Every structure is written in C-alpha cells, then in structure tokens.
Amino acid sequence: MSSVIPVLEVFGPTIQGEGAVIGQKTMFVRTGGCDYRCSWCDSAFTWDGTGKSEALTAEEIIERLDTLAPASYGHVTISGGNPLLHKGIGQLVNLLQARGIQTAVETQGTFWQDWLKQIDAVTISPKPPSSGMKTNWETLNKCLTQLDTRQVSLKVVVFNKTDYRFAKEVHHRFPAYEFYLQVGNEDPTTADQQKLMQDLLQQYEQLIDWTMNDKEMNRVRVLPQLHTLLWGNKRGV
Amino acid sequence: MSSVIPVLEVFGPTIQGEGAVIGQKTMFVRTGGCDYRCSWCDSAFTWDGTGKSEALTAEEIIERLDTLAPASYGHVTISGGNPLLHKGIGQLVNLLQARGIQTAVETQGTFWQDWLKQIDAVTISPKPPSSGMKTNWETLNKCLTQLDTRQVSLKVVVFNKTDYRFAKEVHHRFPAYEFYLQVGNEDPTTADQQKLMQDLLQQYEQLIDWTMNDKEMNRVRVLPQLHTLLWGNKRGV
C-alpha cells in the first residue's frame, strides 16, 4: 500500500526552464506544502491556501502522467512546495525508475528523505535574504553530504546585491558542488509578458555583469528562467 | 617549442550561451579556418577571408587570456571555425590543465586530434541539411567512440522541419550521448536586436512544440542561444 502525496499539479511534457537540467524535456509533478514562505515565491499556491491539492498515491500519479503523455516520457521533475516533506514520493521514484525514467527534484535542502539518494538530478536552492527566509547551514550541509557531488547542484536566485553576496557565501561554503546563479522574477503575477521578458533579460545582464567582474566567482553558471522568457507567469507550462 | 595556432578572437570573461555548459562563466579562444562552409554560419569571418587571424603560440594565447582576466578564470572554451584542424591546441590544453582550468571545445566532428580526449566538455555538432553540408557518419562515429560518453554531447542546430528530421537521425544513431536541439539564428547580421530576439523566442517555442509532441524524442534538451537573446549579433561577447 502506498502512502498518499498531496499533489497540486501534474503537467507536461514541457521543458525544464532552469538549473542543471535546463532545456530538458520533462513531465512535472508539483507537490503541495512548504516549510518556507518566500516573499517572492512563484508557486505560492502550493502553500498559501489558494491552490487545492489532491491526495494521490504513487500509482495514481503515474496514471496522470501516462494520460498526459501516453507511453511517452523519459524524465520527470518533482517540484513543490518542498517535495522533501513527503516520504511517500519514494514509491513514485521506485515506480519511475523501474520503467527507466530519469528523475529530478527541486528543494531548499531543509528536510531529508532517503529517496533523495535515488534522484538523478537534485537541485538544492538555499533562499537568499530577499526571500525573508534564513538558511540553517548545518541542516544544508547534512543534506548535501549525503548526496553524490555528481548528482546534486546548488542554485541561488538573485534579486539584488545582498542576495548576490549570499550566493557567494553558499558557493564558498560548498565549493565542490556545481553552482548556478539564477535571475529572480520580481513580478510573478503580472500578465504583461512583453515587459516581464524585457525586465528579466535586463536583470539577467546585470547578474552576468556582477559575476563576470567577480574574481571569486569563476566556476559558476548564470542562467535565466527560460519558461518565464517564453510564457511569462502562465501556470502549467 | 610550440607550433602556432591561427587565432581570430580571444575574449571574455562572458557566459557560454549554448549547449551542455550553457550559462558557464568562460573565456573564449576562437581559431581560424574551417573545413565546412555552412550557409548560415554565424562566425563566417573565421573562414571567408573577412577576418584576419594571428599566428599565436599556446603561451601567447595564455598571455592574452591573463591580460583580459588577470589570474581570474576557471574555464576556457575553444571554438572556431573548427579547432580540430589544429594540432598545436594540444599545448594550450596542457598549459590550461596544469593550472587547473576547465576546458570546452566546439566542433562538427570531422577531424580528430588526440588532445580532444583531455577536454572536459566536448560539443559535437553535426550540421543539418539547411547548412548545405553533408555528414559523414563513419567519421562522426569514429570521433565519438574515442571519447567518454560523460565528456561529450551532441548538438544539432535546427532551422526547419528537414533539419529537425536530421536531428532525430543523429539522436537515434547515437542514443548513448546527451543530445541538444538548438534554435538556429536565421539573421546573423541584422542589427535590429529587438526583432531578432522576438523571432528567436518564437522559433524556440516552435522547436519546443515539435519536440514535446514527438514520442521518439524524450531524452533530449531544447535550448536557445542565450548570448543572441541578450546581445544580438554583437561579436566578442
């Protein structure tokens, strides 16, 4: 018997818009519930009560994926909220891997579940000061050290210079891990897609500029969110 | 004594705008000369006589890099033209690796040099029909099989549906390698950056659409050229 997982959205196939597997053709499973309340969260519906989650078993989630992409997906991204709140995801990961499907997970690294070791691409994204959240370095360290350096990457979203300094601290505390700087979306509700795209590209250029002029940040990658450039704040793409 | 390398440009630090190391902070060394004449080549100055190359030793190239980014780079991308025409690059790679600097190379996979085995990230990009070039599968196969699957990725630029079918053929002939589809830049000389960006995003969405609806293309990544979205057709960024 599977334990149930609170699920907000199952969608795809689409591209992964950010981080270490940027551009990857993937299906998305977005779980509900988060231990964080980031001021600029672009998926606040997963924790602020505005989104209604369904309690699904791993088998039911697979059925949804199969309906969306009949016998036709090779990669699934589990995002949230914070998926690490849910032990039951282990069963979903087992079922996917039994079919040879690759997996990716996005989390802030505040909780641990043993199933995380099975994930092909784990993105750990400590939240910068602009989020209003505070990183517990010991907890983050515990999470990282249980994973293989080849399977995990660190990602920090940057909205301003204070966030950038935080990103540097993360990179310098954990230099062995692939490190990604990502442009923050300052307006996750606007419908003016044209203006959003222009603003994001401008902020991306700014972030590149800071990084290129910083001798302490040479082994890093700087990326935008491709899905936001393409589709603005639309959900389920 | 080093043999000399014909060099067109040395620039950076900037980001790698495409492929497997997209977003990476890197320096660029662009070599002159190419065995191909792609109709839409965005660096035609490397082979059409409009760009003047300098014959530099590996040590002189390192000096240029050090001047651009004094003691401050961790990654160098060697591009062309086709850098595989030049045996002398081996010495450059040795010097960079002695300093702990990571390397990437871009080539179409038509020539072989032993130094290619030392490169951290090799991108092999067979050219689609719209280029006017023809792929020799045997030569490509020989090049790929001498490299480790973890160090090499395949990339195909796509301008139209015929190119897309070629990309599928490449992926299906060599399924063990990470595979990237990339939007082609149809107007590599225009100065109208705004229009170029809009067109590229539209073509990117089209390419995503083809790939998402194609059950034979599940383990692939679809990416734009980030530098073109940011800076249009400007050289040296």
Tab-separated table of C-alpha atoms in Angstrom:
chain	number	residue	atom	x	y	z
A	1	MET	CA	0.000	0.000	0.000
A	2	SER	CA	1.306	3.449	-0.927
A	3	SER	CA	1.007	6.426	1.360
A	4	VAL	CA	-0.602	9.410	-0.345
A	5	ILE	CA	1.145	12.517	-1.660
A	6	PRO	CA	-0.549	15.950	-1.771
A	7	VAL	CA	-0.352	16.984	-5.437
A	8	LEU	CA	-1.075	20.445	-6.825
A	9	GLU	CA	-0.323	19.968	-10.493
A	10	VAL	CA	0.755	17.238	-12.878
A	11	PHE	CA	1.682	18.634	-16.302
A	12	GLY	CA	3.876	18.189	-19.333
A	13	PRO	CA	5.609	17.318	-21.494
A	14	THR	CA	7.367	20.670	-21.410
A	15	ILE	CA	10.927	21.907	-20.923
A	16	GLN	CA	12.681	22.353	-17.607
A	17	GLY	CA	13.250	26.105	-17.650
A	18	GLU	CA	16.092	26.418	-15.155
A	19	GLY	CA	19.117	24.974	-13.382
A	20	ALA	CA	21.317	21.987	-14.089
A	21	VAL	CA	18.925	20.250	-16.497
A	22	ILE	CA	17.763	23.433	-18.261
A	23	GLY	CA	16.043	22.682	-21.549
A	24	GLN	CA	15.339	19.035	-20.679
A	25	LYS	CA	12.067	17.601	-21.989
A	26	THR	CA	10.256	16.608	-18.812
A	27	MET	CA	6.967	15.987	-17.014
A	28	PHE	CA	6.266	17.949	-13.813
A	29	VAL	CA	4.729	16.738	-10.558
A	30	ARG	CA	4.208	19.659	-8.172
A	31	THR	CA	3.528	18.718	-4.561
A	32	GLY	CA	1.686	20.859	-2.020
A	33	GLY	CA	3.029	22.151	1.265
A	34	CYS	CA	6.188	24.051	2.130
A	35	ASP	CA	8.157	24.787	5.295
A	36	TYR	CA	9.176	28.136	3.758
A	37	ARG	CA	7.157	31.256	2.929
A	38	CYS	CA	9.395	33.096	0.437
A	39	SER	CA	8.194	36.662	-0.139
A	40	TRP	CA	8.545	36.298	-3.927
A	41	CYS	CA	7.539	32.623	-4.279
A	42	ASP	CA	6.311	31.983	-7.826
A	43	SER	CA	4.339	28.925	-6.670
A	44	ALA	CA	2.743	30.385	-3.518
A	45	PHE	CA	-0.451	28.485	-4.376
A	46	THR	CA	1.345	25.381	-3.086
A	47	TRP	CA	1.278	26.698	0.496
A	48	ASP	CA	-0.910	29.830	0.865
A	49	GLY	CA	-4.260	28.045	0.685
A	50	THR	CA	-5.199	29.346	-2.801
A	51	GLY	CA	-4.349	26.025	-4.504
A	52	LYS	CA	-6.283	22.847	-3.769
A	53	SER	CA	-4.123	19.737	-3.521
A	54	GLU	CA	-5.322	16.198	-4.175
A	55	ALA	CA	-4.126	13.264	-2.090
A	56	LEU	CA	-2.802	10.826	-4.703
A	57	THR	CA	-0.958	7.538	-4.432
A	58	ALA	CA	2.221	6.999	-6.444
A	59	GLU	CA	0.238	4.720	-8.778
A	60	GLU	CA	-2.373	7.444	-9.352
A	61	ILE	CA	0.318	9.985	-10.180
A	62	ILE	CA	1.781	7.561	-12.738
A	63	GLU	CA	-1.706	7.213	-14.262
A	64	ARG	CA	-1.940	11.008	-14.631
A	65	LEU	CA	1.493	11.127	-16.278
A	66	ASP	CA	0.549	8.295	-18.628
A	67	THR	CA	-2.664	10.087	-19.600
A	68	LEU	CA	-0.815	13.328	-20.385
A	69	ALA	CA	1.950	11.615	-22.383
A	70	PRO	CA	0.878	8.092	-23.291
A	71	ALA	CA	3.938	5.825	-23.119
A	72	SER	CA	5.992	8.831	-23.996
A	73	TYR	CA	8.180	10.403	-21.360
A	74	GLY	CA	11.711	9.743	-20.231
A	75	HIS	CA	12.109	12.346	-17.488
A	76	VAL	CA	10.025	13.524	-14.525
A	77	THR	CA	10.700	16.590	-12.345
A	78	ILE	CA	9.303	16.586	-8.825
A	79	SER	CA	8.914	20.120	-7.535
A	80	GLY	CA	6.846	21.971	-4.945
A	81	GLY	CA	6.430	23.478	-2.484
A	82	ASN	CA	9.053	21.345	-0.836
A	83	PRO	CA	8.738	17.722	-2.018
A	84	LEU	CA	11.098	16.618	0.765
A	85	LEU	CA	8.179	16.894	3.182
A	86	HIS	CA	6.688	13.728	1.665
A	87	LYS	CA	8.009	10.268	2.447
A	88	GLY	CA	5.500	8.748	0.001
A	89	ILE	CA	7.418	10.122	-3.001
A	90	GLY	CA	9.834	7.221	-2.502
A	91	GLN	CA	7.280	4.856	-4.011
A	92	LEU	CA	6.769	7.181	-7.005
A	93	VAL	CA	10.531	7.281	-7.595
A	94	ASN	CA	10.721	3.469	-7.406
A	95	LEU	CA	7.947	3.066	-9.973
A	96	LEU	CA	9.513	5.594	-12.357
A	97	GLN	CA	12.970	4.055	-12.087
A	98	ALA	CA	11.576	0.572	-12.688
A	99	ARG	CA	10.470	1.955	-16.060
A	100	GLY	CA	13.855	3.543	-16.781
A	101	ILE	CA	12.564	7.076	-16.368
A	102	GLN	CA	15.021	9.710	-15.146
A	103	THR	CA	14.110	11.982	-12.238
A	104	ALA	CA	14.916	15.458	-10.983
A	105	VAL	CA	13.959	17.149	-7.696
A	106	GLU	CA	13.908	20.774	-6.580
A	107	THR	CA	14.162	21.596	-2.870
A	108	GLN	CA	15.709	24.109	-0.457
A	109	GLY	CA	17.565	21.378	1.456
A	110	THR	CA	15.781	21.799	4.793
A	111	PHE	CA	14.458	18.233	5.089
A	112	TRP	CA	15.802	14.811	4.248
A	113	GLN	CA	14.201	11.679	2.823
A	114	ASP	CA	16.160	8.586	1.841
A	115	TRP	CA	14.561	8.508	-1.608
A	116	LEU	CA	16.575	11.642	-2.476
A	117	LYS	CA	19.629	9.425	-2.991
A	118	GLN	CA	17.879	7.758	-5.938
A	119	ILE	CA	17.240	11.005	-7.834
A	120	ASP	CA	19.348	11.646	-10.970
A	121	ALA	CA	19.490	15.440	-10.655
A	122	VAL	CA	18.910	17.079	-7.282
A	123	THR	CA	18.768	20.879	-7.214
A	124	ILE	CA	19.249	22.365	-3.759
A	125	SER	CA	18.347	26.059	-3.668
A	126	PRO	CA	19.053	27.849	-0.390
A	127	LYS	CA	16.937	31.018	-0.295
A	128	PRO	CA	18.631	34.447	-0.309
A	129	PRO	CA	17.839	37.287	2.163
A	130	SER	CA	15.185	38.865	-0.121
A	131	SER	CA	13.008	35.787	0.480
A	132	GLY	CA	12.718	36.582	4.200
A	133	MET	CA	13.943	33.054	4.996
A	134	LYS	CA	17.070	32.078	6.918
A	135	THR	CA	19.386	29.205	5.935
A	136	ASN	CA	20.438	26.701	8.581
A	137	TRP	CA	23.925	25.851	7.336
A	138	GLU	CA	24.210	22.719	9.429
A	139	THR	CA	20.983	21.255	8.005
A	140	LEU	CA	22.035	22.176	4.463
A	141	ASN	CA	25.443	20.602	4.992
A	142	LYS	CA	23.858	17.377	6.282
A	143	CYS	CA	21.641	17.194	3.221
A	144	LEU	CA	24.488	17.827	0.755
A	145	THR	CA	26.956	15.399	2.299
A	146	GLN	CA	24.522	12.506	1.927
A	147	LEU	CA	24.427	13.040	-1.854
A	148	ASP	CA	26.994	12.388	-4.569
A	149	THR	CA	28.595	15.598	-5.882
A	150	ARG	CA	27.771	14.437	-9.430
A	151	GLN	CA	24.051	14.123	-8.744
A	152	VAL	CA	23.480	17.430	-6.955
A	153	SER	CA	23.834	21.101	-7.815
A	154	LEU	CA	23.329	24.277	-5.827
A	155	LYS	CA	21.194	27.113	-7.163
A	156	VAL	CA	20.632	30.567	-5.696
A	157	VAL	CA	18.042	33.000	-7.014
A	158	VAL	CA	19.322	36.571	-7.007
A	159	PHE	CA	17.160	39.706	-6.808
A	160	ASN	CA	19.727	42.234	-5.564
A	161	LYS	CA	23.317	42.754	-4.399
A	162	THR	CA	22.584	41.398	-0.911
A	163	ASP	CA	21.275	38.187	-2.473
A	164	TYR	CA	24.394	38.042	-4.636
A	165	ARG	CA	26.613	38.204	-1.548
A	166	PHE	CA	24.570	35.372	-0.045
A	167	ALA	CA	25.066	33.361	-3.253
A	168	LYS	CA	28.824	33.848	-2.902
A	169	GLU	CA	28.688	32.602	0.664
A	170	VAL	CA	26.843	29.434	-0.419
A	171	HIS	CA	29.340	28.804	-3.231
A	172	HIS	CA	32.327	29.326	-0.954
A	173	ARG	CA	30.954	27.133	1.817
A	174	PHE	CA	30.329	24.285	-0.672
A	175	PRO	CA	32.871	24.701	-3.491
A	176	ALA	CA	32.726	21.037	-4.539
A	177	TYR	CA	29.202	21.364	-5.952
A	178	GLU	CA	28.145	22.745	-9.320
A	179	PHE	CA	26.829	26.220	-8.691
A	180	TYR	CA	24.067	28.136	-10.507
A	181	LEU	CA	23.061	31.770	-10.180
A	182	GLN	CA	19.511	32.447	-11.360
A	183	VAL	CA	17.695	35.674	-12.129
A	184	GLY	CA	14.722	36.252	-9.805
A	185	ASN	CA	11.280	37.043	-11.188
A	186	GLU	CA	10.281	40.257	-9.417
A	187	ASP	CA	6.737	40.231	-10.733
A	188	PRO	CA	5.365	36.665	-10.559
A	189	THR	CA	1.760	37.798	-11.133
A	190	THR	CA	1.937	40.349	-13.983
A	191	ALA	CA	0.178	39.486	-17.241
A	192	ASP	CA	2.308	41.959	-19.230
A	193	GLN	CA	4.543	39.311	-20.728
A	194	GLN	CA	6.417	41.663	-23.038
A	195	LYS	CA	7.519	43.943	-20.204
A	196	LEU	CA	8.339	40.959	-17.975
A	197	MET	CA	10.607	39.496	-20.660
A	198	GLN	CA	12.428	42.805	-21.160
A	199	ASP	CA	12.893	43.262	-17.409
A	200	LEU	CA	14.142	39.706	-16.934
A	201	LEU	CA	16.701	39.994	-19.735
A	202	GLN	CA	17.923	43.285	-18.266
A	203	GLN	CA	18.281	41.721	-14.807
A	204	TYR	CA	19.997	38.725	-16.360
A	205	GLU	CA	22.538	41.015	-17.997
A	206	GLN	CA	23.097	42.740	-14.641
A	207	LEU	CA	23.684	39.407	-12.899
A	208	ILE	CA	26.107	38.340	-15.636
A	209	ASP	CA	27.917	41.648	-15.214
A	210	TRP	CA	28.377	41.194	-11.456
A	211	THR	CA	29.595	37.643	-11.930
A	212	MET	CA	31.985	38.391	-14.800
A	213	ASN	CA	33.644	41.133	-12.752
A	214	ASP	CA	34.000	38.978	-9.651
A	215	LYS	CA	37.292	37.081	-9.371
A	216	GLU	CA	35.850	34.955	-6.585
A	217	MET	CA	33.111	33.577	-8.823
A	218	ASN	CA	34.827	31.774	-11.696
A	219	ARG	CA	33.420	28.259	-11.543
A	220	VAL	CA	29.751	29.179	-11.786
A	221	ARG	CA	26.901	29.267	-14.257
A	222	VAL	CA	24.466	32.172	-14.682
A	223	LEU	CA	21.038	31.360	-16.104
A	224	PRO	CA	17.596	32.886	-16.650
A	225	GLN	CA	14.282	31.031	-16.310
A	226	LEU	CA	13.555	30.033	-19.916
A	227	HIS	CA	9.879	29.248	-19.288
A	228	THR	CA	9.305	32.775	-17.961
A	229	LEU	CA	11.005	34.304	-21.020
A	230	LEU	CA	8.764	32.175	-23.225
A	231	TRP	CA	5.452	32.080	-21.427
A	232	GLY	CA	5.548	34.752	-18.694
A	233	ASN	CA	3.718	33.807	-15.498
A	234	LYS	CA	1.410	31.250	-17.079
A	235	ARG	CA	0.935	28.124	-14.944
A	236	GLY	CA	1.212	24.528	-16.119
A	237	VAL	CA	3.750	25.072	-18.906
B	1	MET	CA	58.789	24.819	-28.940
B	2	SER	CA	55.073	25.248	-29.570
B	3	SER	CA	53.560	25.140	-33.014
B	4	VAL	CA	51.410	28.170	-33.761
B	5	ILE	CA	47.627	28.357	-33.814
B	6	PRO	CA	45.684	30.752	-36.090
B	7	VAL	CA	43.557	32.808	-33.688
B	8	LEU	CA	40.692	35.099	-34.675
B	9	GLU	CA	39.486	36.292	-31.289
B	10	VAL	CA	40.338	35.912	-27.619
B	11	PHE	CA	37.640	37.364	-25.378
B	12	GLY	CA	35.878	37.085	-22.055
B	13	PRO	CA	35.020	36.580	-19.335
B	14	THR	CA	31.468	36.077	-20.571
B	15	ILE	CA	28.885	33.315	-20.437
B	16	GLN	CA	28.735	30.284	-22.692
B	17	GLY	CA	25.432	30.921	-24.442
B	18	GLU	CA	24.576	27.418	-25.641
B	19	GLY	CA	24.808	23.655	-25.266
B	20	ALA	CA	25.873	21.406	-22.410
B	21	VAL	CA	27.652	24.098	-20.399
B	22	ILE	CA	25.122	26.855	-21.075
B	23	GLY	CA	25.478	29.758	-18.656
B	24	GLN	CA	29.058	28.842	-17.670
B	25	LYS	CA	31.407	31.745	-16.962
B	26	THR	CA	34.146	31.236	-19.528
B	27	MET	CA	36.874	32.742	-21.689
B	28	PHE	CA	36.724	32.181	-25.460
B	29	VAL	CA	39.527	31.357	-27.882
B	30	ARG	CA	38.228	31.349	-31.454
B	31	THR	CA	40.501	29.734	-34.015
B	32	GLY	CA	40.558	30.466	-37.740
B	33	GLY	CA	39.912	28.055	-40.551
B	34	CYS	CA	37.124	25.593	-41.199
B	35	ASP	CA	36.588	22.555	-43.411
B	36	TYR	CA	32.875	23.498	-43.630
B	37	ARG	CA	31.106	26.450	-45.288
B	38	CYS	CA	27.699	26.476	-43.571
B	39	SER	CA	25.265	28.758	-45.394
B	40	TRP	CA	24.113	30.366	-42.121
B	41	CYS	CA	27.446	30.311	-40.239
B	42	ASP	CA	27.412	32.985	-37.503
B	43	SER	CA	31.228	33.083	-37.458
B	44	ALA	CA	31.887	33.106	-41.217
B	45	PHE	CA	34.722	35.594	-40.618
B	46	THR	CA	36.744	32.587	-39.407
B	47	TRP	CA	36.899	31.144	-42.909
B	48	ASP	CA	35.588	33.590	-45.560
B	49	GLY	CA	38.618	35.873	-45.559
B	50	THR	CA	36.910	38.813	-43.843
B	51	GLY	CA	38.608	38.098	-40.507
B	52	LYS	CA	42.355	38.326	-40.037
B	53	SER	CA	43.855	35.586	-37.892
B	54	GLU	CA	47.066	35.896	-35.908
B	55	ALA	CA	49.514	33.011	-35.599
B	56	LEU	CA	49.951	32.638	-31.829
B	57	THR	CA	51.753	30.085	-29.700
B	58	ALA	CA	49.928	28.445	-26.791
B	59	GLU	CA	51.976	30.625	-24.415
B	60	GLU	CA	50.931	33.785	-26.254
B	61	ILE	CA	47.262	32.781	-26.065
B	62	ILE	CA	47.629	32.272	-22.309
B	63	GLU	CA	49.150	35.760	-22.076
B	64	ARG	CA	46.109	37.215	-23.861
B	65	LEU	CA	43.751	35.383	-21.503
B	66	ASP	CA	45.719	36.571	-18.471
B	67	THR	CA	45.581	40.156	-19.702
B	68	LEU	CA	41.798	40.013	-20.195
B	69	ALA	CA	41.127	38.367	-16.827
B	70	PRO	CA	44.182	38.691	-14.609
B	71	ALA	CA	44.531	35.497	-12.540
B	72	SER	CA	40.805	35.170	-12.753
B	73	TYR	CA	39.338	32.494	-14.949
B	74	GLY	CA	38.466	28.881	-14.327
B	75	HIS	CA	37.078	27.846	-17.702
B	76	VAL	CA	38.148	28.293	-21.336
B	77	THR	CA	36.070	27.482	-24.424
B	78	ILE	CA	37.940	26.743	-27.648
B	79	SER	CA	35.722	27.371	-30.656
B	80	GLY	CA	36.104	28.174	-34.333
B	81	GLY	CA	35.973	27.671	-37.174
B	82	ASN	CA	36.874	24.080	-36.498
B	83	PRO	CA	39.541	23.926	-33.775
B	84	LEU	CA	40.178	20.258	-34.603
B	85	LEU	CA	42.209	21.415	-37.606
B	86	HIS	CA	44.989	22.494	-35.243
B	87	LYS	CA	47.361	20.066	-33.590
B	88	GLY	CA	49.019	22.934	-31.685
B	89	ILE	CA	45.961	23.343	-29.439
B	90	GLY	CA	47.258	20.329	-27.504
B	91	GLN	CA	49.913	22.509	-25.904
B	92	LEU	CA	47.327	25.156	-24.951
B	93	VAL	CA	45.184	22.466	-23.315
B	94	ASN	CA	48.204	21.144	-21.391
B	95	LEU	CA	49.069	24.597	-20.073
B	96	LEU	CA	45.471	25.319	-19.034
B	97	GLN	CA	45.069	21.975	-17.295
B	98	ALA	CA	48.360	22.418	-15.439
B	99	ARG	CA	46.709	25.462	-13.890
B	100	GLY	CA	43.504	23.574	-13.032
B	101	ILE	CA	41.449	25.394	-15.659
B	102	GLN	CA	38.496	23.527	-17.204
B	103	THR	CA	38.095	23.382	-20.971
B	104	ALA	CA	35.329	23.048	-23.527
B	105	VAL	CA	35.520	22.570	-27.299
B	106	GLU	CA	33.013	23.058	-30.116
B	107	THR	CA	33.440	21.139	-33.365
B	108	GLN	CA	31.460	19.331	-36.062
B	109	GLY	CA	33.353	16.075	-35.517
B	110	THR	CA	35.005	15.848	-38.942
B	111	PHE	CA	38.623	15.756	-37.737
B	112	TRP	CA	40.415	14.146	-34.843
B	113	GLN	CA	43.259	15.294	-32.609
B	114	ASP	CA	44.438	13.363	-29.556
B	115	TRP	CA	44.151	16.445	-27.320
B	116	LEU	CA	40.353	16.167	-27.637
B	117	LYS	CA	40.428	13.361	-25.066
B	118	GLN	CA	41.678	15.836	-22.443
B	119	ILE	CA	38.764	18.274	-22.892
B	120	ASP	CA	36.171	18.411	-20.073
B	121	ALA	CA	33.164	19.214	-22.258
B	122	VAL	CA	33.255	18.361	-25.972
B	123	THR	CA	30.296	19.520	-28.062
B	124	ILE	CA	29.997	17.744	-31.396
B	125	SER	CA	27.524	19.458	-33.707
B	126	PRO	CA	26.796	17.681	-36.998
B	127	LYS	CA	25.344	20.217	-39.422
B	128	PRO	CA	21.750	19.854	-40.683
B	129	PRO	CA	20.678	19.991	-44.369
B	130	SER	CA	19.992	23.771	-44.277
B	131	SER	CA	23.745	24.315	-43.842
B	132	GLY	CA	24.462	22.821	-47.263
B	133	MET	CA	26.953	20.419	-45.641
B	134	LYS	CA	26.800	16.621	-45.599
B	135	THR	CA	27.632	14.481	-42.566
B	136	ASN	CA	29.981	11.542	-42.966
B	137	TRP	CA	28.515	9.138	-40.419
B	138	GLU	CA	31.574	6.940	-40.298
B	139	THR	CA	33.886	9.850	-39.473
B	140	LEU	CA	31.461	11.134	-36.838
B	141	ASN	CA	31.206	7.672	-35.309
B	142	LYS	CA	34.997	7.357	-35.146
B	143	CYS	CA	35.247	10.697	-33.367
B	144	LEU	CA	32.518	9.879	-30.838
B	145	THR	CA	33.728	6.409	-29.955
B	146	GLN	CA	37.152	7.731	-28.957
B	147	LEU	CA	35.531	9.931	-26.295
B	148	ASP	CA	33.878	9.111	-22.972
B	149	THR	CA	30.056	9.444	-23.103
B	150	ARG	CA	30.238	11.646	-19.978
B	151	GLN	CA	32.569	14.180	-21.577
B	152	VAL	CA	30.789	14.640	-24.900
B	153	SER	CA	27.383	15.846	-26.041
B	154	LEU	CA	25.748	16.101	-29.448
B	155	LYS	CA	24.091	19.314	-30.593
B	156	VAL	CA	22.093	19.978	-33.740
B	157	VAL	CA	21.015	23.444	-34.839
B	158	VAL	CA	17.510	23.423	-36.311
B	159	PHE	CA	16.148	25.937	-38.816
B	160	ASN	CA	13.233	23.951	-40.273
B	161	LYS	CA	11.413	20.617	-40.284
B	162	THR	CA	14.000	18.973	-42.552
B	163	ASP	CA	16.716	19.932	-40.063
B	164	TYR	CA	14.560	18.541	-37.265
B	165	ARG	CA	14.358	15.180	-39.050
B	166	PHE	CA	18.147	15.215	-39.409
B	167	ALA	CA	18.451	15.934	-35.659
B	168	LYS	CA	16.292	12.880	-34.961
B	169	GLU	CA	18.523	10.760	-37.135
B	170	VAL	CA	21.632	11.907	-35.248
B	171	HIS	CA	19.972	11.207	-31.885
B	172	HIS	CA	18.803	7.774	-32.961
B	173	ARG	CA	22.159	6.788	-34.435
B	174	PHE	CA	23.937	7.783	-31.201
B	175	PRO	CA	21.417	7.346	-28.369
B	176	ALA	CA	24.081	6.967	-25.656
B	177	TYR	CA	25.107	10.632	-25.886
B	178	GLU	CA	23.419	13.644	-24.302
B	179	PHE	CA	21.505	15.362	-27.064
B	180	TYR	CA	20.754	19.069	-27.564
B	181	LEU	CA	18.455	20.737	-30.067
B	182	GLN	CA	19.274	24.385	-30.676
B	183	VAL	CA	17.357	27.171	-32.354
B	184	GLY	CA	19.127	28.487	-35.459
B	185	ASN	CA	19.763	32.191	-35.918
B	186	GLU	CA	18.268	32.989	-39.328
B	187	ASP	CA	19.604	36.502	-39.447
B	188	PRO	CA	23.223	36.506	-38.174
B	189	THR	CA	23.911	40.014	-39.484
B	190	THR	CA	20.847	42.093	-38.544
B	191	ALA	CA	21.343	44.972	-36.107
B	192	ASP	CA	17.640	45.014	-35.150
B	193	GLN	CA	18.172	43.246	-31.833
B	194	GLN	CA	14.589	43.628	-30.648
B	195	LYS	CA	13.141	41.904	-33.705
B	196	LEU	CA	15.843	39.233	-33.631
B	197	MET	CA	15.001	38.403	-30.002
B	198	GLN	CA	11.284	38.144	-30.751
B	199	ASP	CA	11.918	35.934	-33.786
B	200	LEU	CA	14.310	33.673	-31.886
B	201	LEU	CA	11.877	33.179	-28.993
B	202	GLN	CA	9.110	32.356	-31.474
B	203	GLN	CA	11.326	29.812	-33.247
B	204	TYR	CA	12.375	28.413	-29.889
B	205	GLU	CA	8.722	27.880	-28.977
B	206	GLN	CA	8.175	26.163	-32.335
B	207	LEU	CA	11.117	23.825	-31.758
B	208	ILE	CA	9.858	23.024	-28.244
B	209	ASP	CA	6.441	22.283	-29.716
B	210	TRP	CA	7.818	19.818	-32.282
B	211	THR	CA	9.899	18.069	-29.631
B	212	MET	CA	7.152	17.884	-26.986
B	213	ASN	CA	4.806	16.258	-29.497
B	214	ASP	CA	7.383	13.732	-30.667
B	215	LYS	CA	7.346	10.410	-28.819
B	216	GLU	CA	10.688	9.490	-30.353
B	217	MET	CA	12.426	12.481	-28.753
B	218	ASN	CA	12.059	12.100	-24.997
B	219	ARG	CA	15.637	12.168	-23.723
B	220	VAL	CA	16.650	15.482	-25.224
B	221	ARG	CA	17.196	19.096	-24.283
B	222	VAL	CA	15.945	22.085	-26.281
B	223	LEU	CA	17.839	25.350	-25.869
B	224	PRO	CA	18.165	28.826	-27.378
B	225	GLN	CA	21.406	30.794	-27.766
B	226	LEU	CA	21.379	32.972	-24.648
B	227	HIS	CA	24.049	35.373	-25.943
B	228	THR	CA	21.946	36.137	-29.023
B	229	LEU	CA	18.860	36.815	-26.871
B	230	LEU	CA	20.966	39.171	-24.755
B	231	TRP	CA	23.293	40.835	-27.207
B	232	GLY	CA	22.011	40.095	-30.706
B	233	ASN	CA	24.715	39.604	-33.322
B	234	LYS	CA	27.398	41.572	-31.482
B	235	ARG	CA	30.840	39.943	-31.672
B	236	GLY	CA	33.186	39.328	-28.751
B	237	VAL	CA	30.576	38.892	-26.023
